[in-house]
Coordinates of C-alpha atoms and ligand atoms in Angstrom, one line a residue:
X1 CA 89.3 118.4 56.8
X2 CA 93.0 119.3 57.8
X3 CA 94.0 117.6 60.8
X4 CA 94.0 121.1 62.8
X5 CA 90.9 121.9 62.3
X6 CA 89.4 118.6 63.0
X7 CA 91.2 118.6 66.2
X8 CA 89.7 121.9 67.1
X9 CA 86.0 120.6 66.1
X10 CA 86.8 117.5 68.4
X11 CA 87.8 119.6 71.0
X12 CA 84.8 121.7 70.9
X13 CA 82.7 118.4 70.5
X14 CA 84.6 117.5 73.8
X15 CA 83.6 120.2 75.9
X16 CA 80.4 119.8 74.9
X17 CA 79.5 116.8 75.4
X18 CA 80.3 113.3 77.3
X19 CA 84.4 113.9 76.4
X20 CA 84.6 109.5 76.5
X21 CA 81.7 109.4 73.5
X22 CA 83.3 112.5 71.7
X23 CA 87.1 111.2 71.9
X24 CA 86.0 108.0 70.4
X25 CA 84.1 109.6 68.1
X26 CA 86.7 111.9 66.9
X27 CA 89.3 108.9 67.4
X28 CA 88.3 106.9 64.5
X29 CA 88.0 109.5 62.0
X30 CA 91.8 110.8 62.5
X31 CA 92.8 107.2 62.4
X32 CA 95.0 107.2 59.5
X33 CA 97.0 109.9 61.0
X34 CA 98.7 107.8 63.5
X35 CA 99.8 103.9 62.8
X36 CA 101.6 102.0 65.5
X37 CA 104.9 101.1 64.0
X38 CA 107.4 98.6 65.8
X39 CA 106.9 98.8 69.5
X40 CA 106.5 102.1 70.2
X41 CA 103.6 104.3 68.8
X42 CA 106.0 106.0 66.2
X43 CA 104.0 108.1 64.1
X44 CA 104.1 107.3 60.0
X45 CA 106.2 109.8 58.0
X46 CA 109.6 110.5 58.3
X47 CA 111.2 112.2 60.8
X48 CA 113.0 115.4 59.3
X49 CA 116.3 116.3 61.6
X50 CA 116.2 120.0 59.6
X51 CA 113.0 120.8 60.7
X52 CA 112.7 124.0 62.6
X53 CA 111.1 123.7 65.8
X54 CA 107.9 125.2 66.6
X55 CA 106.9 127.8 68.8
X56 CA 103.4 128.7 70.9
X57 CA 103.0 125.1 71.6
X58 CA 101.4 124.1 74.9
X59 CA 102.6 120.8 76.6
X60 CA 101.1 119.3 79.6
X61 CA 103.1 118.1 82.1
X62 CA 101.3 115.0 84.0
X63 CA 103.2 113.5 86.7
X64 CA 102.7 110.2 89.1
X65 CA 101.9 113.0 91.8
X66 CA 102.3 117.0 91.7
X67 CA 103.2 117.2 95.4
X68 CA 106.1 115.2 95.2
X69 CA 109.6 117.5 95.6
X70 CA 111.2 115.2 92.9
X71 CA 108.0 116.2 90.6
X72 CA 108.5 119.6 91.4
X73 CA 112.4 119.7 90.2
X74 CA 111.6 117.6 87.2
X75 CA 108.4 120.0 85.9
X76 CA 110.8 123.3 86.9
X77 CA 112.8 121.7 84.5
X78 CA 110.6 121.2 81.8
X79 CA 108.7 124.8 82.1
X80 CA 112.0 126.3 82.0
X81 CA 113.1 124.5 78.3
X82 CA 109.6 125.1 77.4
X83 CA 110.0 129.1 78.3
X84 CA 113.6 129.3 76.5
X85 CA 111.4 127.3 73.4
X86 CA 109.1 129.9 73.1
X87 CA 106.3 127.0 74.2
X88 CA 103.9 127.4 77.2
X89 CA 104.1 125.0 80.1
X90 CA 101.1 123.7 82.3
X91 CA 100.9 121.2 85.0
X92 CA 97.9 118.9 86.0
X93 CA 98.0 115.8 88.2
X94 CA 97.0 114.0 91.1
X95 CA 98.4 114.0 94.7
X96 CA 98.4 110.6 95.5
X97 CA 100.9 108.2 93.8
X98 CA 97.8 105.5 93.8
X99 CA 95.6 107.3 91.9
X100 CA 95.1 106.0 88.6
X101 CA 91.8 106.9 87.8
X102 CA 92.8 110.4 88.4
X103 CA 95.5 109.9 85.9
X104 CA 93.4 108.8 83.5
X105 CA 91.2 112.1 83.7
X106 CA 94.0 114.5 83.7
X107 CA 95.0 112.8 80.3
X108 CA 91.5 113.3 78.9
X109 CA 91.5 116.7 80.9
X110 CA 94.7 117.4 78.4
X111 CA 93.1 116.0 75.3
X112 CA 90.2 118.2 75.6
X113 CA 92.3 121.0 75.8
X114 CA 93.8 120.6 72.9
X115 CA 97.7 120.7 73.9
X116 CA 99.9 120.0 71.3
X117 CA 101.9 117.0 73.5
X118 CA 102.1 116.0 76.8
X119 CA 104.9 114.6 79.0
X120 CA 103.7 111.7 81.6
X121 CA 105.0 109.9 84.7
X122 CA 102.8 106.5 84.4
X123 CA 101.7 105.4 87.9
X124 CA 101.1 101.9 86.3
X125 CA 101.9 100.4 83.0
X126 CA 98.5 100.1 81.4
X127 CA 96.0 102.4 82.9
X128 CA 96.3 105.5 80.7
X129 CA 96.5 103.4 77.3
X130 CA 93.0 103.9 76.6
X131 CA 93.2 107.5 77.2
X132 CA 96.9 108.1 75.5
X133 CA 96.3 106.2 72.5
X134 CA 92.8 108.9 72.1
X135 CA 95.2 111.1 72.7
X136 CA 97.9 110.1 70.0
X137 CA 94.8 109.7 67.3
X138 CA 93.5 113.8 68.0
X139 CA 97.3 114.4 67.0
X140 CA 98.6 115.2 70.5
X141 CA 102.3 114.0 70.5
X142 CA 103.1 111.6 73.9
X143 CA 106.1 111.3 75.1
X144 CA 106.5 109.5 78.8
X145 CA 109.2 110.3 81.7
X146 CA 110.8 108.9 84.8
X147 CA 107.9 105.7 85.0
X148 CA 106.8 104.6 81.5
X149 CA 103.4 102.9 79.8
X150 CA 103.6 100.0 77.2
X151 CA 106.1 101.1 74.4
X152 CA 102.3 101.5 72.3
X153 CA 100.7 104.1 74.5
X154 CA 103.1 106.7 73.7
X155 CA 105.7 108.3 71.1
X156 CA 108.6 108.3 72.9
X157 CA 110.1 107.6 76.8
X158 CA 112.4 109.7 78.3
X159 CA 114.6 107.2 80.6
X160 CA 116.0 108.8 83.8
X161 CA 119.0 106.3 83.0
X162 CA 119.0 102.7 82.3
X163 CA 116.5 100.9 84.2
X164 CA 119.4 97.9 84.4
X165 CA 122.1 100.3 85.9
X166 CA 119.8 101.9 88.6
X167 CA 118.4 98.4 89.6
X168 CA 122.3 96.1 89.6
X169 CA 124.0 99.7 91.0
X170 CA 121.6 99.7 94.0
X171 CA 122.1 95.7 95.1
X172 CA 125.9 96.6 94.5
X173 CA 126.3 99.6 96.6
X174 CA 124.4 98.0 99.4
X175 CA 125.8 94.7 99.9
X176 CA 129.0 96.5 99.7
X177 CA 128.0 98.3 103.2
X178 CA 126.5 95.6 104.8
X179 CA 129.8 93.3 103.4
X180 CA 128.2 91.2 101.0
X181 CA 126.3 88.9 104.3
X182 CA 122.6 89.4 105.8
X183 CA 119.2 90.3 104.9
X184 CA 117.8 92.8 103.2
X185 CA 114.8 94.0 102.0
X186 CA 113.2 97.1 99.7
X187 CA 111.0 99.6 99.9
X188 CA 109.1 100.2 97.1
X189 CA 107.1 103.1 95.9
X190 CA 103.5 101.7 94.7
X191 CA 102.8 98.4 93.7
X192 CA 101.8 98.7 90.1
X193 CA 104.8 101.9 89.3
X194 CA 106.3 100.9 86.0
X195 CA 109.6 102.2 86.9
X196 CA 110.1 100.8 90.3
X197 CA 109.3 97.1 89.3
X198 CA 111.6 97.0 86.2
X199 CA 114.6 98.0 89.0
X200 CA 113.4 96.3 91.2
X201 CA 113.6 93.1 88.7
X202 CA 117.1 94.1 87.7
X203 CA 118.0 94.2 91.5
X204 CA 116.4 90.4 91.7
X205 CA 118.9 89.4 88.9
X206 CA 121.6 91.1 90.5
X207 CA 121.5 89.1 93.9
X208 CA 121.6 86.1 91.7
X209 CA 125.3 86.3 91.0
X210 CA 127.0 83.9 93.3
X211 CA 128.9 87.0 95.1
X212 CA 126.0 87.6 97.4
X213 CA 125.1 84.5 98.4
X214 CA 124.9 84.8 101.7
X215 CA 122.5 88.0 101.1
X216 CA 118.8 87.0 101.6
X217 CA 116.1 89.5 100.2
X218 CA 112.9 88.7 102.4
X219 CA 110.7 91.3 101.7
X220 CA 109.4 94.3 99.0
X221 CA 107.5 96.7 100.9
X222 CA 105.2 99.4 99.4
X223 CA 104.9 102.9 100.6
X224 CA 102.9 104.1 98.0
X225 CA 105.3 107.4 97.8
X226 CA 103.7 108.6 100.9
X227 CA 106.0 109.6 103.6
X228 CA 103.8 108.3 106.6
X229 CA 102.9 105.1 104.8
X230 CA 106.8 104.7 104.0
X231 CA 107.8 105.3 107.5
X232 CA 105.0 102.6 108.9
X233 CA 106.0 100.2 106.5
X234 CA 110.3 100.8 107.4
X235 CA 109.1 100.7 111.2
X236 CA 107.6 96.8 110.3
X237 CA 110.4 95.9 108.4
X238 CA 112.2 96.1 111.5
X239 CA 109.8 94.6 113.5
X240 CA 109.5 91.3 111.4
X241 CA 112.8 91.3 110.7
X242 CA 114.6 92.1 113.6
X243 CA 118.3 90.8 111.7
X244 CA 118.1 92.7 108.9
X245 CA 121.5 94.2 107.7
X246 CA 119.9 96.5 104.9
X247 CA 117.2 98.7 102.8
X248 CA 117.3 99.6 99.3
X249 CA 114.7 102.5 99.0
X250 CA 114.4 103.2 94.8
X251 CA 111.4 106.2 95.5
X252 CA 113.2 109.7 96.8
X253 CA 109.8 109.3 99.2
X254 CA 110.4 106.2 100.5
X255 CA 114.5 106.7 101.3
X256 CA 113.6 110.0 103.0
X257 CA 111.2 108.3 105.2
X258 CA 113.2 105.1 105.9
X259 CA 115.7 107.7 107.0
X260 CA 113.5 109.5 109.2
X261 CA 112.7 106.5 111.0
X262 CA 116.5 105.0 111.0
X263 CA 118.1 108.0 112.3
X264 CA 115.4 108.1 115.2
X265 CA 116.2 104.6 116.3
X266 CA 118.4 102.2 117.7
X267 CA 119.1 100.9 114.1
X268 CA 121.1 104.2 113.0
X269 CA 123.9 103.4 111.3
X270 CA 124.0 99.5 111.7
X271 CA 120.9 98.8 109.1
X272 CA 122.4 100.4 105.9
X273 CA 120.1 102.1 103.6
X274 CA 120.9 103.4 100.2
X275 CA 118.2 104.0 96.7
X276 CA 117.4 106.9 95.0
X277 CA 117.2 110.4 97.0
X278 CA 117.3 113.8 96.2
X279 CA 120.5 115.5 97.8
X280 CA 118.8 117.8 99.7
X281 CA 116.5 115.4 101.4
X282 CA 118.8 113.4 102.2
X283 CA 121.9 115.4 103.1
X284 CA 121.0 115.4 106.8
X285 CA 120.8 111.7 106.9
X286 CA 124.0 111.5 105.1
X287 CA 126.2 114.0 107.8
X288 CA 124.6 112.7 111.1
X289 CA 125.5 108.8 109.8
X290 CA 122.5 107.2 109.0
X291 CA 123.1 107.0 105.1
X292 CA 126.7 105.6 103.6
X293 CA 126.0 106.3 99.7
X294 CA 122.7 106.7 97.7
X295 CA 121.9 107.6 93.9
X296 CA 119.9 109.5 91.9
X297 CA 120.1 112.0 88.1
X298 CA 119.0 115.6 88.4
X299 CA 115.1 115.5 88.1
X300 CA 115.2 119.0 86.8
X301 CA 117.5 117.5 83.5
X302 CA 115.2 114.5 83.4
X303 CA 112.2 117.4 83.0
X304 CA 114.1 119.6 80.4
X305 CA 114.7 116.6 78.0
X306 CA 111.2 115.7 78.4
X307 CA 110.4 119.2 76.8
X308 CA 112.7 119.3 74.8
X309 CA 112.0 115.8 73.4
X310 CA 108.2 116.7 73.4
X311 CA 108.6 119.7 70.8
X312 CA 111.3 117.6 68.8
X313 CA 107.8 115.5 68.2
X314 CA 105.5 118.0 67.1
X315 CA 108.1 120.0 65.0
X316 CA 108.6 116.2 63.3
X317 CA 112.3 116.1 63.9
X318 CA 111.6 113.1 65.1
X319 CA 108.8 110.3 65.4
X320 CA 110.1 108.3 68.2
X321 CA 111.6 106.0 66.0
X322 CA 115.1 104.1 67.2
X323 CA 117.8 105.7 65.6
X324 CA 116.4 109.3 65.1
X325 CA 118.3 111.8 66.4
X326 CA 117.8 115.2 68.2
X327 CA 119.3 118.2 69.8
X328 CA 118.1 119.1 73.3
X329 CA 120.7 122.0 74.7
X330 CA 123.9 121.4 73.8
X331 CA 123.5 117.7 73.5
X332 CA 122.6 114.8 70.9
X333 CA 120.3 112.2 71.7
X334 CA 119.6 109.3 69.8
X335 CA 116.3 107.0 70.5
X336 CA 117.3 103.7 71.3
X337 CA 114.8 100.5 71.0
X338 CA 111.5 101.2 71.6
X339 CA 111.6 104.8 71.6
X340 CA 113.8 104.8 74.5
X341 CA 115.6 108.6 74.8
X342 CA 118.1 107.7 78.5
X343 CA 119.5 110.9 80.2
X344 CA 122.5 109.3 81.2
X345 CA 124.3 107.9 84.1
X346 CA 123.1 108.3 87.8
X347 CA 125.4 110.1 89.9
X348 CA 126.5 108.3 93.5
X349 CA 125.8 111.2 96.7
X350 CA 127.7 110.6 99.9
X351 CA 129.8 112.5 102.7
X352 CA 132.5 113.8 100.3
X353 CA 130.4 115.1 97.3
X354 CA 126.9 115.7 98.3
X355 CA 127.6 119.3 99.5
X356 CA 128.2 119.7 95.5
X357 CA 124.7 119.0 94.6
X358 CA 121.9 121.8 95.7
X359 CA 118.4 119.9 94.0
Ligands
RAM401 C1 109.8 109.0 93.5 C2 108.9 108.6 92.3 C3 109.6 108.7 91.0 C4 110.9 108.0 91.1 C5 111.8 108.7 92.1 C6 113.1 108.0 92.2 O1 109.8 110.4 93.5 O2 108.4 107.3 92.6 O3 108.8 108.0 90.0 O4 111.6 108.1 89.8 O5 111.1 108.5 93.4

């Protein structure tokens, strides 16, 4: 049977029945159509730069949460390459940022409806391997965005920038405003978010340099992307640590909400906070001198490669092996190790440029 064909009897057999028992089922027959290669799930066969890129192709876009503004750029993004592709676009997801279970379901809610890729923002590293790799084996291409699974669960990751920039450059431009001396602490997005812990590691090897020795990190906080829980958890910062000289803030939720509660307190302006914000959230924060300098790439770029990256997959320009390349726009990407695809450099927002920016 050709692969199309069984993927539409699967699909049928899906919606007919329990979708876990008929994945599985379907699963092991297509088996030889996708071998794990390397780290990442690269599919076997070669990738062929030349080949034209498909049309009518649906992807799913599945992010850590859909009612998150910095969701909502980065999907614009992607249903806008998709559109200009001549691909359809659709969104599922869940609207809390600790809902992996949810996660899981909109993956298998994908799978059954037979999309030709999806694009996902993993709320945790490991959940949705079950449920991608059943994915992979009915032919869907994976590709994941902005928080990543295990290099395995997926054909390709489509890095925001390097994980190592984003974590040292945050440590760097804080202990520049608090002059290198006091304590500090960070709050986090959920515990288990791929992308927050690897910066958030990088930011722990940062303070290890002997320059900023007399900085003390004495707490990582969790606001589980939700802006009342991110607030609460900025408002105890301060109250168990009455000294501290700074927050670092890598969620655009959590550095909007720290900011809320800074700029309403007696701490405005003397405990620094920088991360990763959106411009326009945080623009207020930056005129009425709450916020010195913060970080971020544009979501809606970060969405478009994602796309553009996913039907690069199922045309079979590329597999998601290192050293393939790909066009997306005007630009050539190469995958790096572990079918890493990086967007580029972060761009620093503060009182001189951020009137620039509009996203
Ligand atoms: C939040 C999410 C997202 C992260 C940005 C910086 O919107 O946690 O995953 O990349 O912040």
């Amino acid at each position: 049977m050709r692969k199309s064909s069984l993927r539409r009897t699967c699909a049928a057999l899906a919606a007919g029945t329990s979708l876990a028992l008929a994945l599985t089922a379907c699963g092991g027959t297509t088996k030889e159509d996708v071998k794990s290669e390397g780290a990442s799930a690269a599919t076997a066969g070669k990738a062929d730069p030349n080949a034209e890129l498909k049309k009518g192709l649906t992807v799913g876009f599945l992010p850590k949460q859909v009612n998150n503004p910095y969701f909502t750029s980065a999907d614009k993004g992607g249903e806008a390459a998709l559109k200009e592709l001549g691909s359809s676009y659709k969104e599922v997801g869940p609207s809390s940022a600790t809902d992996t279970a949810g996660q899981v379901s909109y993956v298998n809610t994908l799978t059954q409806q037979q999309v030709d890729a999806m694009a996902v923002s993993a709320q945790d590293p490991g959940a949705l391997c079950t449920a991608l790799k059943q994915a992979m084996k009915n032919g869907i291409k994976v590709v994941t965005y902005d928080s990543d699974t295990t290099a395995d669960c997926r054909n390709a990751f489509v890095s925001q920038a390097s994980a190592e920039d984003l974590g040292r450059t945050e440590v760097q431009l804080l202990a520049e405003q608090i002059g290198y001396k006091g304590e500090i602490a960070i709050l986090s997005a959920a515990q288990t978010a791929t992308n927050q812990n690897i910066w958030i590691d990088f930011m722990k090897q940062e303070l290890k340099d002997p320059k900023y020795k007399d900085i003390k990190l004495v707490k990582v906080a969790y606001g589980d992307d939700d802006a009342q829980k991110s607030f609460q958890q900025t408002q105890g910062l301060l109250q168990e640590y009455p000294n501290l000289k700074g927050i670092i803030s890598p969620t655009t939720v959590g550095i909007k909400a720290a900011a809320q509660y800074l700029s309403g307190s007696k701490y405005k302006g003397k405990v620094k906070l920088t991360g990763l914000g959106t411009p326009n959230d945080m623009r207020k924060y930056v005129k009425n001198g709450t916020v010195d300098a913060f970080e971020l790439w544009d979501p809606a770029k970060l969405g478009d490669l994602a796309a553009r990256a996913a039907v690069a997959l199922v045309s079979g320009q590329i597999t998601g092996k290192e050293g393939e390349t790909f066009k997306a726009g005007e630009t050539t990407y190469t995958i790096g190790k572990d079918g890493v695809i990086s967007l580029g450099k972060p761009t620093v927002f503060d009182a001189k440029n951020i009137d620039q920016f509009n996203f």
